[in-house]
Coordinates of C-alpha atoms and ligand atoms in Angstrom, one line a residue:
X15 CA 10.3 -115.6 -42.2
X16 CA 13.5 -114.5 -40.6
X17 CA 14.8 -112.2 -43.8
X18 CA 11.5 -110.0 -43.8
X19 CA 11.3 -109.7 -40.1
X20 CA 14.8 -108.6 -40.1
X21 CA 14.2 -106.3 -43.1
X22 CA 11.1 -104.9 -41.3
X23 CA 13.3 -104.3 -38.3
X24 CA 16.0 -102.4 -40.1
X25 CA 13.4 -100.2 -41.8
X26 CA 11.9 -99.4 -38.2
X27 CA 15.3 -98.5 -37.0
X28 CA 15.7 -96.3 -40.1
X29 CA 12.2 -95.0 -39.2
X30 CA 13.3 -94.5 -35.7
X31 CA 16.3 -92.6 -36.8
X32 CA 14.1 -90.4 -39.0
X33 CA 11.9 -89.7 -36.0
X34 CA 14.6 -88.7 -33.8
X35 CA 16.0 -86.3 -36.6
X36 CA 12.5 -84.9 -37.0
X37 CA 12.0 -84.5 -33.2
X38 CA 15.5 -82.7 -32.9
X39 CA 14.4 -80.5 -36.0
X40 CA 10.9 -79.6 -34.2
X41 CA 12.8 -79.1 -30.7
X42 CA 15.3 -76.7 -32.4
X43 CA 12.5 -74.7 -34.0
X44 CA 10.7 -74.5 -30.7
X45 CA 13.9 -73.1 -29.1
X46 CA 14.3 -70.4 -31.9
X47 CA 10.6 -69.5 -31.6
X48 CA 10.9 -69.1 -27.6
X49 CA 14.1 -67.2 -28.0
X50 CA 14.8 -64.0 -26.0
X51 CA 13.1 -60.7 -27.2
X52 CA 15.6 -58.5 -28.8
X53 CA 15.3 -55.0 -27.2
X54 CA 16.6 -51.6 -28.3
X55 CA 17.0 -49.4 -25.3
X56 CA 17.3 -45.8 -26.3
X57 CA 18.9 -43.4 -23.5
X58 CA 20.5 -39.9 -23.8
X59 CA 19.4 -36.2 -23.1
X60 CA 18.8 -36.8 -19.3
X61 CA 21.1 -38.1 -16.7
X62 CA 20.7 -41.4 -15.1
X63 CA 22.4 -44.2 -13.2
X64 CA 23.1 -46.5 -16.2
X65 CA 24.9 -49.3 -14.3
X66 CA 21.9 -49.9 -12.0
X67 CA 19.4 -49.1 -14.9
X68 CA 21.1 -51.7 -17.2
X69 CA 21.3 -54.2 -14.1
X70 CA 17.4 -54.4 -14.2
X71 CA 17.5 -55.5 -17.8
X72 CA 20.1 -57.7 -17.0
X73 CA 18.0 -59.6 -14.5
X74 CA 15.2 -60.0 -17.2
X75 CA 15.9 -63.6 -18.4
X76 CA 13.5 -63.3 -21.4
X77 CA 15.3 -60.6 -23.4
X78 CA 18.7 -59.3 -24.6
X79 CA 19.2 -55.7 -25.2
X80 CA 21.4 -53.3 -27.2
X81 CA 21.8 -49.7 -26.0
X82 CA 21.3 -46.8 -28.5
X83 CA 22.2 -43.3 -27.3
X84 CA 20.9 -40.0 -28.3
X85 CA 21.5 -38.1 -30.5
X86 CA 22.8 -40.7 -32.8
X87 CA 19.9 -43.2 -31.7
X88 CA 17.2 -41.4 -33.9
X89 CA 19.3 -41.7 -37.0
X90 CA 20.1 -45.5 -36.2
X91 CA 16.5 -46.3 -35.8
X92 CA 16.1 -45.7 -39.4
X93 CA 19.0 -47.6 -40.5
X94 CA 19.0 -50.8 -38.1
X95 CA 17.8 -53.9 -39.7
X96 CA 14.2 -54.6 -38.4
X97 CA 14.6 -58.0 -38.2
X98 CA 17.2 -57.8 -35.2
X99 CA 14.9 -56.2 -32.9
X100 CA 11.3 -56.7 -31.5
X101 CA 10.9 -53.8 -29.2
X102 CA 12.2 -50.4 -28.4
X103 CA 12.3 -49.0 -24.7
X104 CA 12.7 -45.0 -24.6
X105 CA 14.4 -43.8 -21.4
X106 CA 15.7 -40.8 -23.1
X107 CA 14.8 -36.9 -23.3
X108 CA 16.1 -35.1 -26.4
X109 CA 14.9 -31.6 -27.2
X110 CA 15.1 -31.6 -31.0
X111 CA 14.4 -34.1 -33.9
X112 CA 14.7 -33.7 -37.5
X113 CA 12.0 -34.2 -40.1
X114 CA 13.7 -37.4 -41.4
X115 CA 14.3 -38.8 -37.8
X116 CA 10.5 -38.1 -37.1
X117 CA 9.8 -40.5 -40.3
X118 CA 11.8 -43.1 -38.5
X119 CA 9.3 -43.5 -35.6
X120 CA 6.4 -43.7 -38.0
X121 CA 8.2 -46.5 -39.6
X122 CA 8.2 -48.4 -36.5
X123 CA 4.6 -48.0 -36.3
X124 CA 4.2 -49.4 -39.7
X125 CA 6.2 -52.3 -38.8
X126 CA 4.4 -53.0 -35.7
X127 CA 7.4 -52.7 -33.5
X128 CA 6.5 -52.6 -29.7
X129 CA 7.3 -49.4 -28.0
X130 CA 7.7 -48.8 -24.2
X131 CA 8.4 -45.3 -23.0
X132 CA 9.8 -44.8 -19.4
X133 CA 9.6 -42.0 -17.0
X134 CA 11.3 -38.8 -18.4
X135 CA 10.8 -39.9 -22.1
X136 CA 7.4 -38.2 -21.6
X137 CA 9.1 -34.8 -21.4
X138 CA 11.0 -35.1 -24.9
X139 CA 10.5 -33.0 -27.9
X140 CA 8.4 -30.2 -26.5
X141 CA 8.0 -28.8 -29.9
X142 CA 7.0 -32.1 -31.7
X143 CA 3.2 -32.2 -31.7
X144 CA 2.8 -35.9 -32.9
X145 CA 5.2 -37.1 -30.0
X146 CA 2.5 -37.0 -27.4
X147 CA 0.2 -38.7 -29.8
X148 CA 2.7 -41.4 -29.9
X149 CA 3.3 -41.8 -26.1
X150 CA -0.3 -41.0 -25.2
X151 CA 0.4 -38.2 -23.1
X152 CA 2.9 -35.0 -22.3
X153 CA 5.0 -33.4 -19.5
X154 CA 4.6 -29.9 -20.2
X155 CA 7.7 -27.9 -19.7
X156 CA 6.3 -24.3 -20.8
X157 CA 6.1 -22.2 -18.0
X158 CA 3.2 -20.1 -16.3
X159 CA 0.6 -22.0 -18.0
X160 CA -2.3 -23.9 -16.6
X161 CA -1.0 -26.9 -18.5
X162 CA 2.7 -26.6 -16.6
X163 CA 3.4 -29.8 -15.3
X164 CA 5.4 -30.4 -12.0
X165 CA 8.1 -32.8 -10.5
X166 CA 8.9 -33.9 -7.1
X167 CA 11.7 -36.3 -6.1
X168 CA 11.9 -38.8 -3.3
X169 CA 8.3 -39.4 -2.7
X170 CA 6.9 -42.5 -1.1
X171 CA 3.7 -43.3 -2.9
X172 CA 1.3 -46.2 -3.7
X173 CA 1.1 -47.5 -7.1
X174 CA -2.5 -48.9 -7.8
X175 CA -3.3 -51.3 -10.4
X176 CA -6.2 -49.7 -12.5
X177 CA -6.4 -52.7 -15.1
X178 CA -5.4 -56.4 -13.4
X179 CA -6.5 -58.0 -16.5
X180 CA -4.1 -56.6 -18.7
X181 CA -1.0 -58.8 -19.3
X182 CA 1.3 -55.7 -18.3
X183 CA -0.2 -55.6 -14.9
X184 CA -1.0 -59.3 -14.5
X185 CA 0.2 -60.7 -11.0
X186 CA 1.0 -57.4 -9.6
X187 CA -1.0 -56.1 -6.5
X188 CA -1.0 -52.6 -5.3
X189 CA 2.7 -51.7 -4.2
X190 CA 4.6 -49.0 -2.6
X191 CA 7.6 -47.3 -4.3
X192 CA 10.0 -44.4 -3.4
X193 CA 10.2 -42.4 -6.6
X194 CA 9.8 -39.1 -8.5
X195 CA 6.2 -38.2 -8.9
X196 CA 5.0 -35.7 -12.1
X197 CA 2.2 -33.6 -11.5
X198 CA -0.5 -31.9 -14.0
X199 CA 0.7 -33.9 -17.0
X200 CA -1.5 -34.5 -20.0
X201 CA -2.9 -38.0 -20.5
X202 CA -4.6 -38.6 -23.8
X203 CA -8.4 -39.7 -23.5
X204 CA -8.0 -42.5 -25.9
X205 CA -5.6 -44.5 -23.7
X206 CA -6.4 -47.4 -21.1
X207 CA -4.9 -46.7 -17.8
X208 CA -2.8 -49.4 -16.2
X209 CA -1.6 -47.8 -12.9
X210 CA -2.7 -44.8 -10.9
X211 CA -1.9 -43.2 -7.6
X212 CA -3.8 -41.0 -5.4
X213 CA -0.5 -38.9 -4.3
X214 CA -1.7 -35.1 -4.2
X215 CA 1.6 -34.1 -6.0
X216 CA 1.1 -36.7 -9.0
X217 CA -1.3 -36.9 -11.8
X218 CA -3.7 -39.7 -11.2
X219 CA -2.9 -41.9 -14.2
X220 CA 0.8 -42.9 -14.1
X221 CA 0.7 -45.6 -16.7
X222 CA -1.2 -46.6 -19.7
X223 CA -1.5 -48.5 -23.0
X224 CA -2.8 -47.9 -26.4
X225 CA -2.2 -48.8 -30.0
X226 CA -0.8 -46.8 -32.7
X227 CA -0.9 -48.2 -36.6
X228 CA 0.5 -51.8 -36.0
X229 CA 2.0 -51.2 -32.7
X230 CA 1.4 -51.6 -29.0
X231 CA 2.6 -49.0 -26.7
X232 CA 3.2 -48.7 -23.0
X233 CA 4.1 -45.7 -20.9
X234 CA 5.0 -46.1 -17.4
X235 CA 5.8 -42.9 -15.5
X236 CA 7.8 -44.2 -12.4
X237 CA 11.4 -44.9 -13.0
X238 CA 13.8 -42.2 -11.8
X239 CA 16.4 -44.1 -10.2
X240 CA 17.7 -47.5 -8.5
X241 CA 14.7 -47.1 -5.9
X242 CA 12.4 -47.9 -9.0
X243 CA 14.9 -50.2 -10.8
X244 CA 15.6 -52.5 -7.8
X245 CA 11.6 -52.5 -6.9
X246 CA 10.7 -56.1 -7.8
X247 CA 7.0 -54.9 -8.8
X248 CA 8.5 -52.1 -11.0
X249 CA 10.7 -54.6 -12.6
X250 CA 7.9 -56.9 -13.3
X251 CA 5.7 -54.0 -14.7
X252 CA 8.7 -53.2 -17.2
X253 CA 9.5 -56.9 -18.1
X254 CA 5.7 -57.5 -18.7
X255 CA 5.2 -54.4 -20.6
X256 CA 8.1 -55.5 -23.1
X257 CA 6.4 -58.7 -23.3
X258 CA 3.2 -57.5 -24.0
X259 CA 4.1 -54.7 -26.7
X260 CA 6.3 -57.5 -28.5
X261 CA 3.1 -59.2 -29.4
X262 CA 2.0 -57.5 -32.8
X263 CA -1.6 -56.3 -32.7
Ligands
ZN13 ZN1 13.5 -38.4 -13.2

């Protein structure tokens, strides 16, 4: 009787070891799936307080990021290994783009990469008609037109949550911010508004989401300087926008 019991005991030890190994494998695969989101942050074409801006992203525990600067960024978007990033955050404002570089943007949509556009990225590529369809709106720089957009620095205003059920705005109540407002901007009718303001010098809809091909896209108008970067509600908006667009449609 002793021998089989011993055998069965040693077998169960092996099973235990096997179970332990399996558990470690499962745990490591969970930690891989819960790994940080990889974000490309595209800057350039407009001045900004880089140190403070990147400090905001440093505070986001769920992401790691790499900054690409224009004009090289548009070329890099076509050559960078798609497996190395989940989301692209645009905080740039270039004026020109080549046809080949435009194609790189459409490749991002095909791949279902999440795109977040912030603040002055609404003003980029005034001559590229498809850009506003990508972003979901446009700041019009042309002069003396009924469509001419405006800006005003150092404004205190209330950001109102238009859709509290969206993951981007989840858990955020209406909040005050000291920032730049844009007026008379174009917002395409197909977008879902996320945030609005009643400030008379601002367009009403100041943040939205929509989808293009396989990508989720979010635009957030506030974000001129550290008054926004260091505003906890603004930080939460940007952080949640990155998390939301990272999930494929
Ligand atoms: Zn600005």
